[in-house]
Structure formats: structure tokens, C-alpha cells
Amino acid sequence: MEEPFDFSQVPYTFGLCAAENCPQAATCLRHIALKHAPANRVFLPIMNPNRIKSIKENACKHYCSNEKIRFAKGFICTINALTVRVANSFRYRMMSLFGRKNYYLKRKGELTLTPAEQRQVIAVAQELGVFQKEYFDGYVEEYNWNA
């Protein structure tokens, strides 16, 4: 059974696509989101129709898969496993990757970590001597709106 699509989860500036004849439309998040757009949203960010005409079959650079991916939420368990000697190094390296504000939001789980960011956290933790079964506090399956 297919789960219902929730348009309220679509980022406000996420580009939508109205290409009806596209062979990838059935699995393209941009097309699916447009089909579920509520009538009360008068203006939507949509791909230029002239651009759509110029795209060759299966060659769309703007295709965004509707497969959900596994995002991590928080890495307090990794921080708790760090020794005092390397805790500052870990924090500064994470801040250099994510920025100060995003580091704290991602650490607490208020912002999710992409698979690439998860690999970075694990690599830094392992480099500093933290080897454990689980590096993150939890996981969620979501659409990748940044694809």
C-alpha cells in the first residue's frame, strides 16, 4: 500500500516540474509534489516550460528520486563515548564541517544528517579512537529534498 503524500513537507522553494510526457515523471519527486499541490497555494516555484521542452528523454539534470533515504538524528551517544582529551578536537572538526549553529542542531537531532554527513561523523570519531556499534541516536526515513 502506498503511503499518502504530504505536501506540507515540501520545502517552500523546492522546484516543481509539470512535464507530463516525461518517462521519469512517475518516480520524480518534483512531478509528484506538483500533483499534490493544494489549490490554496496560488503561486508555486515551477520549472520553466521552455526548459522542459528542450530536455531530451531520460536526460533530465533536475530529476529527484521519490525514494526515501535514511537520515540520522543526533550523535550525543558518540560525544559521550569520546575521551576528554579528544572531545574538543571532535567538536571543532564537526563545527568546521557543519558550522557552529548547525553543529549544535545536528548534535541534538533537531537537524538530520545526510548519509554523506553520517560518514564524516563516523570517520572523525574513528580517527579519534571511538569505535562503537551505533554512532547516532536515531534514524528517520525521509525524501531527499536537496537532490
mmCIF file of C-alpha atoms in Angstrom:
data_model
loop_
_atom_site.group_PDB
_atom_site.id
_atom_site.type_symbol
_atom_site.label_atom_id
_atom_site.label_comp_id
_atom_site.label_asym_id
_atom_site.label_seq_id
_atom_site.Cartn_x
_atom_site.Cartn_y
_atom_site.Cartn_z
ATOM 1 C CA MET A 1 0.000 0.000 0.000
ATOM 2 C CA GLU A 2 1.326 3.396 -0.984
ATOM 3 C CA GLU A 3 1.547 5.964 1.789
ATOM 4 C CA PRO A 4 -0.173 9.317 1.168
ATOM 5 C CA PHE A 5 1.983 12.227 0.018
ATOM 6 C CA ASP A 6 2.104 15.148 2.474
ATOM 7 C CA PHE A 7 2.641 18.402 0.563
ATOM 8 C CA SER A 8 3.273 20.286 3.822
ATOM 9 C CA GLN A 9 6.678 18.520 3.963
ATOM 10 C CA VAL A 10 7.766 20.063 0.638
ATOM 11 C CA PRO A 11 10.245 22.923 1.234
ATOM 12 C CA TYR A 12 8.780 26.256 0.153
ATOM 13 C CA THR A 13 11.439 26.841 -2.518
ATOM 14 C CA PHE A 14 11.580 23.262 -3.837
ATOM 15 C CA GLY A 15 11.321 23.415 -7.638
ATOM 16 C CA LEU A 16 8.369 21.562 -9.142
ATOM 17 C CA CYS A 17 8.006 20.096 -12.632
ATOM 18 C CA ALA A 18 4.975 19.972 -14.931
ATOM 19 C CA ALA A 19 6.472 17.703 -17.613
ATOM 20 C CA GLU A 20 3.553 15.398 -18.425
ATOM 21 C CA ASN A 21 5.310 13.308 -21.085
ATOM 22 C CA CYS A 22 8.482 12.685 -19.093
ATOM 23 C CA PRO A 23 9.280 8.955 -18.748
ATOM 24 C CA GLN A 24 10.605 9.607 -15.221
ATOM 25 C CA ALA A 25 7.552 11.565 -14.017
ATOM 26 C CA ALA A 26 6.095 8.628 -12.052
ATOM 27 C CA THR A 27 9.150 8.478 -9.767
ATOM 28 C CA CYS A 28 10.214 12.151 -9.830
ATOM 29 C CA LEU A 29 9.601 13.957 -6.562
ATOM 30 C CA ARG A 30 9.280 17.286 -8.404
ATOM 31 C CA HIS A 31 6.387 15.977 -10.518
ATOM 32 C CA ILE A 32 4.718 14.090 -7.653
ATOM 33 C CA ALA A 33 4.832 17.174 -5.421
ATOM 34 C CA LEU A 34 3.190 19.290 -8.129
ATOM 35 C CA LYS A 35 0.348 16.754 -8.491
ATOM 36 C CA HIS A 36 -0.316 17.048 -4.735
ATOM 37 C CA ALA A 37 -0.063 20.846 -4.511
ATOM 38 C CA PRO A 38 -3.067 22.309 -2.676
ATOM 39 C CA ALA A 39 -5.351 24.724 -4.516
ATOM 40 C CA ASN A 40 -4.809 27.444 -1.893
ATOM 41 C CA ARG A 41 -1.135 27.842 -2.999
ATOM 42 C CA VAL A 42 -1.638 30.320 -5.845
ATOM 43 C CA PHE A 43 1.996 30.593 -6.972
ATOM 44 C CA LEU A 44 4.488 27.736 -6.968
ATOM 45 C CA PRO A 45 8.191 27.529 -7.886
ATOM 46 C CA ILE A 46 7.972 25.604 -11.138
ATOM 47 C CA MET A 47 10.448 24.712 -13.881
ATOM 48 C CA ASN A 48 10.352 26.905 -16.967
ATOM 49 C CA PRO A 49 8.107 25.216 -19.589
ATOM 50 C CA ASN A 50 10.561 26.245 -22.333
ATOM 51 C CA ARG A 51 13.322 24.422 -20.467
ATOM 52 C CA ILE A 52 11.130 21.320 -20.148
ATOM 53 C CA LYS A 53 10.670 21.241 -23.946
ATOM 54 C CA SER A 54 14.440 21.257 -24.504
ATOM 55 C CA ILE A 55 15.158 18.269 -22.210
ATOM 56 C CA LYS A 56 15.880 15.002 -24.000
ATOM 57 C CA GLU A 57 14.325 11.734 -22.765
ATOM 58 C CA ASN A 58 15.905 10.325 -19.570
ATOM 59 C CA ALA A 59 18.468 13.149 -19.547
ATOM 60 C CA CYS A 60 16.895 15.493 -17.011
ATOM 61 C CA LYS A 61 19.510 17.005 -14.681
ATOM 62 C CA HIS A 62 16.741 18.051 -12.297
ATOM 63 C CA TYR A 63 15.329 14.572 -11.664
ATOM 64 C CA CYS A 64 14.777 13.954 -7.951
ATOM 65 C CA SER A 65 14.001 10.368 -6.938
ATOM 66 C CA ASN A 66 10.971 9.713 -4.746
ATOM 67 C CA GLU A 67 12.838 7.011 -2.801
ATOM 68 C CA LYS A 68 13.173 7.810 0.867
ATOM 69 C CA ILE A 69 16.648 7.720 2.358
ATOM 70 C CA ARG A 70 17.838 7.119 5.906
ATOM 71 C CA PHE A 71 18.802 10.298 7.758
ATOM 72 C CA ALA A 72 20.415 10.180 11.203
ATOM 73 C CA LYS A 73 19.140 12.221 14.147
ATOM 74 C CA GLY A 74 21.653 13.325 16.751
ATOM 75 C CA PHE A 75 25.032 11.982 17.778
ATOM 76 C CA ILE A 76 25.072 12.538 21.545
ATOM 77 C CA CYS A 77 25.965 8.850 22.032
ATOM 78 C CA THR A 78 29.153 9.403 20.019
ATOM 79 C CA ILE A 79 30.027 12.526 22.008
ATOM 80 C CA ASN A 80 29.529 10.615 25.263
ATOM 81 C CA ALA A 81 31.963 7.946 24.036
ATOM 82 C CA LEU A 82 34.747 10.492 23.416
ATOM 83 C CA THR A 83 37.535 10.876 25.932
ATOM 84 C CA VAL A 84 38.039 14.310 27.464
ATOM 85 C CA ARG A 85 41.351 14.556 25.631
ATOM 86 C CA VAL A 86 39.762 14.386 22.144
ATOM 87 C CA ALA A 87 36.319 15.918 22.789
ATOM 88 C CA ASN A 88 37.384 19.447 21.826
ATOM 89 C CA SER A 89 39.078 18.219 18.670
ATOM 90 C CA PHE A 90 35.909 16.367 17.649
ATOM 91 C CA ARG A 91 33.719 19.405 18.335
ATOM 92 C CA TYR A 92 35.951 21.807 16.384
ATOM 93 C CA ARG A 93 36.208 19.456 13.432
ATOM 94 C CA MET A 94 32.437 18.996 13.309
ATOM 95 C CA MET A 95 31.949 22.765 13.523
ATOM 96 C CA SER A 96 34.316 23.222 10.589
ATOM 97 C CA LEU A 97 32.150 20.808 8.568
ATOM 98 C CA PHE A 98 28.669 21.972 9.589
ATOM 99 C CA GLY A 99 29.171 25.464 11.010
ATOM 100 C CA ARG A 100 28.661 26.324 14.672
ATOM 101 C CA LYS A 101 24.861 26.627 14.735
ATOM 102 C CA ASN A 102 24.247 23.570 12.544
ATOM 103 C CA TYR A 103 26.708 21.518 14.604
ATOM 104 C CA TYR A 104 24.594 22.005 17.722
ATOM 105 C CA LEU A 105 21.313 21.440 15.856
ATOM 106 C CA LYS A 106 22.611 18.241 14.248
ATOM 107 C CA ARG A 107 24.181 17.050 17.502
ATOM 108 C CA LYS A 108 20.817 17.291 19.311
ATOM 109 C CA GLY A 109 18.890 15.804 16.394
ATOM 110 C CA GLU A 110 16.950 18.946 15.521
ATOM 111 C CA LEU A 111 18.548 18.840 12.052
ATOM 112 C CA THR A 112 19.045 15.491 10.358
ATOM 113 C CA LEU A 113 22.334 14.226 8.961
ATOM 114 C CA THR A 114 22.549 13.060 5.361
ATOM 115 C CA PRO A 115 24.307 9.766 4.573
ATOM 116 C CA ALA A 116 27.411 11.735 3.487
ATOM 117 C CA GLU A 117 27.414 13.694 6.764
ATOM 118 C CA GLN A 118 26.971 10.443 8.696
ATOM 119 C CA ARG A 119 30.096 9.052 7.036
ATOM 120 C CA GLN A 120 32.005 12.213 8.016
ATOM 121 C CA VAL A 121 30.942 11.958 11.671
ATOM 122 C CA ILE A 122 31.900 8.271 11.793
ATOM 123 C CA ALA A 123 35.264 8.914 10.099
ATOM 124 C CA VAL A 124 36.216 11.681 12.546
ATOM 125 C CA ALA A 125 35.042 9.648 15.555
ATOM 126 C CA GLN A 126 37.026 6.602 14.439
ATOM 127 C CA GLU A 127 40.075 8.743 13.727
ATOM 128 C CA LEU A 128 39.862 9.936 17.332
ATOM 129 C CA GLY A 129 39.583 6.383 18.667
ATOM 130 C CA VAL A 130 35.822 5.886 19.040
ATOM 131 C CA PHE A 131 34.693 2.521 17.679
ATOM 132 C CA GLN A 132 31.137 1.536 18.534
ATOM 133 C CA LYS A 133 28.204 -0.310 17.057
ATOM 134 C CA GLU A 134 25.967 2.753 16.737
ATOM 135 C CA TYR A 135 27.137 6.343 16.232
ATOM 136 C CA PHE A 136 23.747 8.061 16.044
ATOM 137 C CA ASP A 137 20.829 8.486 18.428
ATOM 138 C CA GLY A 138 18.139 7.600 15.903
ATOM 139 C CA TYR A 139 17.142 7.434 12.260
ATOM 140 C CA VAL A 140 14.279 8.655 10.082
ATOM 141 C CA GLU A 141 13.306 7.771 6.527
ATOM 142 C CA GLU A 142 12.603 10.934 4.515
ATOM 143 C CA TYR A 143 12.642 12.261 0.985
ATOM 144 C CA ASN A 144 15.885 13.910 -0.092
ATOM 145 C CA TRP A 145 14.696 17.415 -0.949
ATOM 146 C CA ASN A 146 18.249 18.558 -1.732
ATOM 147 C CA ALA A 147 18.848 16.157 -4.615
#
